[in-house]
């Protein structure tokens, strides 16, 4: 077995990397991408610098782990930023900017407005008459902050 491992040259690593990249095309969601690129990198290094078989596999493992870790860090940071901007399944965030016409007067303290098919608690900084077009400008807990639309 050791004799077989000692015969591995850079062409084997390049072929291994290309096979991994082709398998990635089958839809493995990026799992084989970094392994394939690492194998290609080991093949490129091996074409210039002779290495023992154990050093080749160690280099492949280090490149694979490092490139996978870098991609995970990048993707994790991007996902966190995307999650903060997402309003999916956050109904209170989705109503910001929506408008409706008041069907009853809204006092300065709290009252109720009808937005879509739901009745919401709402508050405003000045009293609004029935029939006024209002816009939701913020949400405080489950209370909508509205103001007259200009």
PDB file of N, CA, C and O in Angstrom, residues 10-72:
ATOM      1  N   UNK A  10       1.802  14.553  -9.465  1.00  0.00           N
ATOM      2  CA  UNK A  10       0.912  15.714  -9.534  1.00  0.00           C
ATOM      3  C   UNK A  10      -0.283  15.485 -10.453  1.00  0.00           C
ATOM      4  O   UNK A  10      -1.341  16.064 -10.250  1.00  0.00           O
ATOM      5  N   UNK A  11      -0.129  14.624 -11.468  1.00  0.00           N
ATOM      6  CA  UNK A  11      -1.258  14.342 -12.363  1.00  0.00           C
ATOM      7  C   UNK A  11      -2.398  13.646 -11.614  1.00  0.00           C
ATOM      8  O   UNK A  11      -3.573  13.872 -11.908  1.00  0.00           O
ATOM      9  N   UNK A  12      -2.048  12.804 -10.672  1.00  0.00           N
ATOM     10  CA  UNK A  12      -3.076  12.132  -9.875  1.00  0.00           C
ATOM     11  C   UNK A  12      -3.871  13.154  -9.059  1.00  0.00           C
ATOM     12  O   UNK A  12      -5.097  13.058  -8.948  1.00  0.00           O
ATOM     13  N   UNK A  13      -3.166  14.118  -8.478  1.00  0.00           N
ATOM     14  CA  UNK A  13      -3.852  15.136  -7.680  1.00  0.00           C
ATOM     15  C   UNK A  13      -4.735  16.030  -8.548  1.00  0.00           C
ATOM     16  O   UNK A  13      -5.849  16.392  -8.151  1.00  0.00           O
ATOM     17  N   UNK A  14      -4.240  16.361  -9.723  1.00  0.00           N
ATOM     18  CA  UNK A  14      -5.047  17.190 -10.625  1.00  0.00           C
ATOM     19  C   UNK A  14      -6.287  16.421 -11.081  1.00  0.00           C
ATOM     20  O   UNK A  14      -7.398  16.966 -11.109  1.00  0.00           O
ATOM     21  N   UNK A  15      -6.120  15.150 -11.403  1.00  0.00           N
ATOM     22  CA  UNK A  15      -7.279  14.331 -11.801  1.00  0.00           C
ATOM     23  C   UNK A  15      -8.255  14.187 -10.636  1.00  0.00           C
ATOM     24  O   UNK A  15      -9.476  14.286 -10.823  1.00  0.00           O
ATOM     25  N   UNK A  16      -7.736  13.972  -9.439  1.00  0.00           N
ATOM     26  CA  UNK A  16      -8.582  13.853  -8.241  1.00  0.00           C
ATOM     27  C   UNK A  16      -9.361  15.151  -8.013  1.00  0.00           C
ATOM     28  O   UNK A  16     -10.562  15.135  -7.734  1.00  0.00           O
ATOM     29  N   UNK A  17      -8.676  16.286  -8.182  1.00  0.00           N
ATOM     30  CA  UNK A  17      -9.340  17.580  -8.014  1.00  0.00           C
ATOM     31  C   UNK A  17     -10.423  17.805  -9.053  1.00  0.00           C
ATOM     32  O   UNK A  17     -11.513  18.295  -8.732  1.00  0.00           O
ATOM     33  N   UNK A  18     -10.152  17.440 -10.288  1.00  0.00           N
ATOM     34  CA  UNK A  18     -11.149  17.605 -11.349  1.00  0.00           C
ATOM     35  C   UNK A  18     -12.353  16.684 -11.134  1.00  0.00           C
ATOM     36  O   UNK A  18     -13.500  17.078 -11.379  1.00  0.00           O
ATOM     37  N   UNK A  19     -12.104  15.467 -10.655  1.00  0.00           N
ATOM     38  CA  UNK A  19     -13.213  14.548 -10.359  1.00  0.00           C
ATOM     39  C   UNK A  19     -14.078  15.126  -9.238  1.00  0.00           C
ATOM     40  O   UNK A  19     -15.311  15.094  -9.311  1.00  0.00           O
ATOM     41  N   UNK A  20     -13.444  15.678  -8.211  1.00  0.00           N
ATOM     42  CA  UNK A  20     -14.209  16.294  -7.114  1.00  0.00           C
ATOM     43  C   UNK A  20     -15.021  17.488  -7.610  1.00  0.00           C
ATOM     44  O   UNK A  20     -16.174  17.667  -7.216  1.00  0.00           O
ATOM     45  N   UNK A  21     -14.434  18.280  -8.490  1.00  0.00           N
ATOM     46  CA  UNK A  21     -15.170  19.422  -9.037  1.00  0.00           C
ATOM     47  C   UNK A  21     -16.317  18.967  -9.938  1.00  0.00           C
ATOM     48  O   UNK A  21     -17.392  19.588  -9.935  1.00  0.00           O
ATOM     49  N   UNK A  22     -16.127  17.907 -10.684  1.00  0.00           N
ATOM     50  CA  UNK A  22     -17.216  17.373 -11.504  1.00  0.00           C
ATOM     51  C   UNK A  22     -18.335  16.812 -10.625  1.00  0.00           C
ATOM     52  O   UNK A  22     -19.517  16.980 -10.938  1.00  0.00           O
ATOM     53  N   UNK A  23     -17.967  16.153  -9.546  1.00  0.00           N
ATOM     54  CA  UNK A  23     -18.986  15.658  -8.613  1.00  0.00           C
ATOM     55  C   UNK A  23     -19.728  16.812  -7.953  1.00  0.00           C
ATOM     56  O   UNK A  23     -20.913  16.690  -7.632  1.00  0.00           O
ATOM     57  N   UNK A  24     -19.044  17.929  -7.774  1.00  0.00           N
ATOM     58  CA  UNK A  24     -19.691  19.122  -7.210  1.00  0.00           C
ATOM     59  C   UNK A  24     -20.807  19.609  -8.128  1.00  0.00           C
ATOM     60  O   UNK A  24     -21.821  20.127  -7.662  1.00  0.00           O
ATOM     61  N   UNK A  25     -20.640  19.415  -9.421  1.00  0.00           N
ATOM     62  CA  UNK A  25     -21.668  19.829 -10.378  1.00  0.00           C
ATOM     63  C   UNK A  25     -22.964  19.043 -10.213  1.00  0.00           C
ATOM     64  O   UNK A  25     -24.012  19.474 -10.685  1.00  0.00           O
ATOM     65  N   UNK A  26     -22.907  17.907  -9.546  1.00  0.00           N
ATOM     66  CA  UNK A  26     -24.116  17.110  -9.317  1.00  0.00           C
ATOM     67  C   UNK A  26     -24.987  17.705  -8.221  1.00  0.00           C
ATOM     68  O   UNK A  26     -26.070  17.200  -7.967  1.00  0.00           O
ATOM     69  N   UNK A  27     -24.481  18.736  -7.568  1.00  0.00           N
ATOM     70  CA  UNK A  27     -25.316  19.440  -6.599  1.00  0.00           C
ATOM     71  C   UNK A  27     -25.020  19.115  -5.159  1.00  0.00           C
ATOM     72  O   UNK A  27     -25.939  18.890  -4.376  1.00  0.00           O
ATOM     73  N   UNK A  28     -23.774  19.094  -4.777  1.00  0.00           N
ATOM     74  CA  UNK A  28     -23.444  18.798  -3.381  1.00  0.00           C
ATOM     75  C   UNK A  28     -23.386  20.048  -2.517  1.00  0.00           C
ATOM     76  O   UNK A  28     -22.918  19.999  -1.395  1.00  0.00           O
ATOM     77  N   UNK A  29     -23.858  21.169  -3.030  1.00  0.00           N
ATOM     78  CA  UNK A  29     -23.986  22.424  -2.270  1.00  0.00           C
ATOM     79  C   UNK A  29     -22.670  22.950  -1.724  1.00  0.00           C
ATOM     80  O   UNK A  29     -22.618  23.518  -0.645  1.00  0.00           O
ATOM     81  N   UNK A  30     -21.600  22.756  -2.443  1.00  0.00           N
ATOM     82  CA  UNK A  30     -20.331  23.351  -2.058  1.00  0.00           C
ATOM     83  C   UNK A  30     -19.425  22.470  -1.229  1.00  0.00           C
ATOM     84  O   UNK A  30     -18.303  22.852  -0.911  1.00  0.00           O
ATOM     85  N   UNK A  31     -19.869  21.276  -0.873  1.00  0.00           N
ATOM     86  CA  UNK A  31     -19.052  20.421  -0.018  1.00  0.00           C
ATOM     87  C   UNK A  31     -17.786  19.945  -0.721  1.00  0.00           C
ATOM     88  O   UNK A  31     -16.730  19.831  -0.105  1.00  0.00           O
ATOM     89  N   UNK A  32     -17.889  19.653  -1.984  1.00  0.00           N
ATOM     90  CA  UNK A  32     -16.730  19.126  -2.708  1.00  0.00           C
ATOM     91  C   UNK A  32     -15.938  20.204  -3.435  1.00  0.00           C
ATOM     92  O   UNK A  32     -14.846  19.940  -3.921  1.00  0.00           O
ATOM     93  N   UNK A  33     -16.465  21.411  -3.492  1.00  0.00           N
ATOM     94  CA  UNK A  33     -15.785  22.501  -4.189  1.00  0.00           C
ATOM     95  C   UNK A  33     -14.419  22.788  -3.573  1.00  0.00           C
ATOM     96  O   UNK A  33     -13.403  22.841  -4.265  1.00  0.00           O
ATOM     97  N   UNK A  34     -14.393  22.944  -2.271  1.00  0.00           N
ATOM     98  CA  UNK A  34     -13.146  23.315  -1.598  1.00  0.00           C
ATOM     99  C   UNK A  34     -12.178  22.148  -1.545  1.00  0.00           C
ATOM    100  O   UNK A  34     -10.963  22.339  -1.601  1.00  0.00           O
ATOM    101  N   UNK A  35     -12.692  20.923  -1.488  1.00  0.00           N
ATOM    102  CA  UNK A  35     -11.808  19.755  -1.546  1.00  0.00           C
ATOM    103  C   UNK A  35     -11.180  19.641  -2.935  1.00  0.00           C
ATOM    104  O   UNK A  35      -9.983  19.344  -3.063  1.00  0.00           O
ATOM    105  N   UNK A  36     -11.971  19.870  -3.977  1.00  0.00           N
ATOM    106  CA  UNK A  36     -11.443  19.812  -5.341  1.00  0.00           C
ATOM    107  C   UNK A  36     -10.391  20.870  -5.598  1.00  0.00           C
ATOM    108  O   UNK A  36      -9.347  20.603  -6.195  1.00  0.00           O
ATOM    109  N   UNK A  37     -10.661  22.096  -5.129  1.00  0.00           N
ATOM    110  CA  UNK A  37      -9.671  23.159  -5.305  1.00  0.00           C
ATOM    111  C   UNK A  37      -8.398  22.874  -4.507  1.00  0.00           C
ATOM    112  O   UNK A  37      -7.291  23.171  -4.962  1.00  0.00           O
ATOM    113  N   UNK A  38      -8.552  22.285  -3.342  1.00  0.00           N
ATOM    114  CA  UNK A  38      -7.381  21.929  -2.531  1.00  0.00           C
ATOM    115  C   UNK A  38      -6.549  20.860  -3.229  1.00  0.00           C
ATOM    116  O   UNK A  38      -5.312  20.922  -3.219  1.00  0.00           O
ATOM    117  N   UNK A  39      -7.208  19.872  -3.823  1.00  0.00           N
ATOM    118  CA  UNK A  39      -6.475  18.830  -4.558  1.00  0.00           C
ATOM    119  C   UNK A  39      -5.743  19.425  -5.755  1.00  0.00           C
ATOM    120  O   UNK A  39      -4.594  19.059  -6.032  1.00  0.00           O
ATOM    121  N   UNK A  40      -6.390  20.344  -6.466  1.00  0.00           N
ATOM    122  CA  UNK A  40      -5.710  21.008  -7.593  1.00  0.00           C
ATOM    123  C   UNK A  40      -4.507  21.812  -7.111  1.00  0.00           C
ATOM    124  O   UNK A  40      -3.456  21.831  -7.768  1.00  0.00           O
ATOM    125  N   UNK A  41      -4.642  22.458  -5.963  1.00  0.00           N
ATOM    126  CA  UNK A  41      -3.537  23.230  -5.407  1.00  0.00           C
ATOM    127  C   UNK A  41      -2.372  22.323  -5.007  1.00  0.00           C
ATOM    128  O   UNK A  41      -1.209  22.651  -5.249  1.00  0.00           O
ATOM    129  N   UNK A  42      -2.676  21.184  -4.405  1.00  0.00           N
ATOM    130  CA  UNK A  42      -1.621  20.221  -4.056  1.00  0.00           C
ATOM    131  C   UNK A  42      -0.946  19.724  -5.329  1.00  0.00           C
ATOM    132  O   UNK A  42       0.291  19.602  -5.380  1.00  0.00           O
ATOM    133  N   UNK A  43      -1.726  19.454  -6.370  1.00  0.00           N
ATOM    134  CA  UNK A  43      -1.129  19.034  -7.637  1.00  0.00           C
ATOM    135  C   UNK A  43      -0.218  20.096  -8.221  1.00  0.00           C
ATOM    136  O   UNK A  43       0.857  19.786  -8.744  1.00  0.00           O
ATOM    137  N   UNK A  44      -0.624  21.364  -8.140  1.00  0.00           N
ATOM    138  CA  UNK A  44       0.217  22.453  -8.658  1.00  0.00           C
ATOM    139  C   UNK A  44       1.510  22.581  -7.850  1.00  0.00           C
ATOM    140  O   UNK A  44       2.596  22.764  -8.411  1.00  0.00           O
ATOM    141  N   UNK A  45       1.400  22.459  -6.539  1.00  0.00           N
ATOM    142  CA  UNK A  45       2.608  22.553  -5.698  1.00  0.00           C
ATOM    143  C   UNK A  45       3.521  21.357  -5.948  1.00  0.00           C
ATOM    144  O   UNK A  45       4.746  21.503  -6.032  1.00  0.00           O
ATOM    145  N   UNK A  46       2.924  20.183  -6.077  1.00  0.00           N
ATOM    146  CA  UNK A  46       3.712  18.966  -6.290  1.00  0.00           C
ATOM    147  C   UNK A  46       4.431  18.987  -7.637  1.00  0.00           C
ATOM    148  O   UNK A  46       5.496  18.384  -7.786  1.00  0.00           O
ATOM    149  N   UNK A  47       3.900  19.709  -8.619  1.00  0.00           N
ATOM    150  CA  UNK A  47       4.581  19.799  -9.914  1.00  0.00           C
ATOM    151  C   UNK A  47       5.858  20.637  -9.823  1.00  0.00           C
ATOM    152  O   UNK A  47       6.731  20.520 -10.676  1.00  0.00           O
ATOM    153  N   UNK A  48       5.955  21.462  -8.780  1.00  0.00           N
ATOM    154  CA  UNK A  48       7.128  22.320  -8.613  1.00  0.00           C
ATOM    155  C   UNK A  48       8.060  21.802  -7.516  1.00  0.00           C
ATOM    156  O   UNK A  48       9.275  21.794  -7.666  1.00  0.00           O
ATOM    157  N   UNK A  49       7.464  21.349  -6.410  1.00  0.00           N
ATOM    158  CA  UNK A  49       8.242  20.916  -5.245  1.00  0.00           C
ATOM    159  C   UNK A  49       7.950  19.437  -4.980  1.00  0.00           C
ATOM    160  O   UNK A  49       6.798  19.067  -4.753  1.00  0.00           O
ATOM    161  N   UNK A  50       8.962  18.592  -4.963  1.00  0.00           N
ATOM    162  CA  UNK A  50       8.715  17.183  -4.636  1.00  0.00           C
ATOM    163  C   UNK A  50       8.379  17.039  -3.138  1.00  0.00           C
ATOM    164  O   UNK A  50       8.982  17.667  -2.285  1.00  0.00           O
ATOM    165  N   UNK A  51       7.359  16.212  -2.871  1.00  0.00           N
ATOM    166  CA  UNK A  51       6.936  15.978  -1.482  1.00  0.00           C
ATOM    167  C   UNK A  51       6.684  14.495  -1.276  1.00  0.00           C
ATOM    168  O   UNK A  51       6.319  13.783  -2.206  1.00  0.00           O
ATOM    169  N   UNK A  52       6.841  14.070  -0.038  1.00  0.00           N
ATOM    170  CA  UNK A  52       6.511  12.682   0.292  1.00  0.00           C
ATOM    171  C   UNK A  52       4.989  12.515   0.288  1.00  0.00           C
ATOM    172  O   UNK A  52       4.241  13.493   0.358  1.00  0.00           O
ATOM    173  N   UNK A  53       4.524  11.279   0.211  1.00  0.00           N
ATOM    174  CA  UNK A  53       3.084  11.040   0.147  1.00  0.00           C
ATOM    175  C   UNK A  53       2.383  11.520   1.407  1.00  0.00           C
ATOM    176  O   UNK A  53       1.273  12.019   1.353  1.00  0.00           O
ATOM    177  N   UNK A  54       3.029  11.384   2.548  1.00  0.00           N
ATOM    178  CA  UNK A  54       2.389  11.828   3.797  1.00  0.00           C
ATOM    179  C   UNK A  54       2.279  13.352   3.833  1.00  0.00           C
ATOM    180  O   UNK A  54       1.267  13.892   4.294  1.00  0.00           O
ATOM    181  N   UNK A  55       3.287  14.043   3.329  1.00  0.00           N
ATOM    182  CA  UNK A  55       3.234  15.498   3.279  1.00  0.00           C
ATOM    183  C   UNK A  55       2.185  15.967   2.261  1.00  0.00           C
ATOM    184  O   UNK A  55       1.520  16.982   2.471  1.00  0.00           O
ATOM    185  N   UNK A  56       2.012  15.227   1.182  1.00  0.00           N
ATOM    186  CA  UNK A  56       0.978  15.558   0.203  1.00  0.00           C
ATOM    187  C   UNK A  56      -0.407  15.506   0.855  1.00  0.00           C
ATOM    188  O   UNK A  56      -1.207  16.429   0.691  1.00  0.00           O
ATOM    189  N   UNK A  57      -0.690  14.429   1.579  1.00  0.00           N
ATOM    190  CA  UNK A  57      -2.009  14.287   2.216  1.00  0.00           C
ATOM    191  C   UNK A  57      -2.193  15.296   3.342  1.00  0.00           C
ATOM    192  O   UNK A  57      -3.296  15.805   3.559  1.00  0.00           O
ATOM    193  N   UNK A  58      -1.115  15.588   4.056  1.00  0.00           N
ATOM    194  CA  UNK A  58      -1.192  16.601   5.115  1.00  0.00           C
ATOM    195  C   UNK A  58      -1.481  17.979   4.509  1.00  0.00           C
ATOM    196  O   UNK A  58      -2.332  18.732   5.009  1.00  0.00           O
ATOM    197  N   UNK A  59      -0.815  18.287   3.399  1.00  0.00           N
ATOM    198  CA  UNK A  59      -1.055  19.558   2.709  1.00  0.00           C
ATOM    199  C   UNK A  59      -2.493  19.632   2.203  1.00  0.00           C
ATOM    200  O   UNK A  59      -3.165  20.658   2.337  1.00  0.00           O
ATOM    201  N   UNK A  60      -2.976  18.539   1.638  1.00  0.00           N
ATOM    202  CA  UNK A  60      -4.364  18.489   1.166  1.00  0.00           C
ATOM    203  C   UNK A  60      -5.337  18.723   2.325  1.00  0.00           C
ATOM    204  O   UNK A  60      -6.298  19.491   2.197  1.00  0.00           O
ATOM    205  N   UNK A  61      -5.084  18.086   3.451  1.00  0.00           N
ATOM    206  CA  UNK A  61      -5.978  18.245   4.610  1.00  0.00           C
ATOM    207  C   UNK A  61      -5.960  19.684   5.123  1.00  0.00           C
ATOM    208  O   UNK A  61      -7.020  20.261   5.419  1.00  0.00           O
ATOM    209  N   UNK A  62      -4.787  20.279   5.205  1.00  0.00           N
ATOM    210  CA  UNK A  62      -4.679  21.653   5.709  1.00  0.00           C
ATOM    211  C   UNK A  62      -5.375  22.621   4.750  1.00  0.00           C
ATOM    212  O   UNK A  62      -6.156  23.482   5.182  1.00  0.00           O
ATOM    213  N   UNK A  63      -5.116  22.494   3.460  1.00  0.00           N
ATOM    214  CA  UNK A  63      -5.777  23.365   2.479  1.00  0.00           C
ATOM    215  C   UNK A  63      -7.291  23.187   2.516  1.00  0.00           C
ATOM    216  O   UNK A  63      -8.043  24.163   2.442  1.00  0.00           O
ATOM    217  N   UNK A  64      -7.740  21.944   2.606  1.00  0.00           N
ATOM    218  CA  UNK A  64      -9.185  21.679   2.643  1.00  0.00           C
ATOM    219  C   UNK A  64      -9.836  22.303   3.862  1.00  0.00           C
ATOM    220  O   UNK A  64     -10.877  22.965   3.754  1.00  0.00           O
ATOM    221  N   UNK A  65      -9.252  22.085   5.023  1.00  0.00           N
ATOM    222  CA  UNK A  65      -9.828  22.646   6.250  1.00  0.00           C
ATOM    223  C   UNK A  65      -9.796  24.167   6.248  1.00  0.00           C
ATOM    224  O   UNK A  65     -10.773  24.821   6.622  1.00  0.00           O
ATOM    225  N   UNK A  66      -8.694  24.733   5.807  1.00  0.00           N
ATOM    226  CA  UNK A  66      -8.566  26.193   5.813  1.00  0.00           C
ATOM    227  C   UNK A  66      -9.527  26.846   4.823  1.00  0.00           C
ATOM    228  O   UNK A  66     -10.210  27.817   5.159  1.00  0.00           O
ATOM    229  N   UNK A  67      -9.601  26.316   3.604  1.00  0.00           N
ATOM    230  CA  UNK A  67     -10.489  26.926   2.610  1.00  0.00           C
ATOM    231  C   UNK A  67     -11.952  26.743   3.007  1.00  0.00           C
ATOM    232  O   UNK A  67     -12.768  27.653   2.827  1.00  0.00           O
ATOM    233  N   UNK A  68     -12.305  25.594   3.570  1.00  0.00           N
ATOM    234  CA  UNK A  68     -13.672  25.373   4.032  1.00  0.00           C
ATOM    235  C   UNK A  68     -14.011  26.308   5.172  1.00  0.00           C
ATOM    236  O   UNK A  68     -15.108  26.872   5.229  1.00  0.00           O
ATOM    237  N   UNK A  69     -13.074  26.483   6.095  1.00  0.00           N
ATOM    238  CA  UNK A  69     -13.293  27.385   7.222  1.00  0.00           C
ATOM    239  C   UNK A  69     -13.444  28.829   6.730  1.00  0.00           C
ATOM    240  O   UNK A  69     -14.331  29.539   7.208  1.00  0.00           O
ATOM    241  N   UNK A  70     -12.629  29.277   5.796  1.00  0.00           N
ATOM    242  CA  UNK A  70     -12.752  30.637   5.263  1.00  0.00           C
ATOM    243  C   UNK A  70     -14.109  30.844   4.600  1.00  0.00           C
ATOM    244  O   UNK A  70     -14.756  31.880   4.797  1.00  0.00           O
ATOM    245  N   UNK A  71     -14.559  29.860   3.819  1.00  0.00           N
ATOM    246  CA  UNK A  71     -15.851  29.976   3.154  1.00  0.00           C
ATOM    247  C   UNK A  71     -16.973  30.001   4.183  1.00  0.00           C
ATOM    248  O   UNK A  71     -17.914  30.769   4.065  1.00  0.00           O
ATOM    249  N   UNK A  72     -16.884  29.162   5.198  1.00  0.00           N
ATOM    250  CA  UNK A  72     -17.912  29.136   6.240  1.00  0.00           C
ATOM    251  C   UNK A  72     -17.999  30.494   6.932  1.00  0.00           C
ATOM    252  O   UNK A  72     -19.079  30.997   7.174  1.00  0.00           O
TER     253      UNK A  72
END
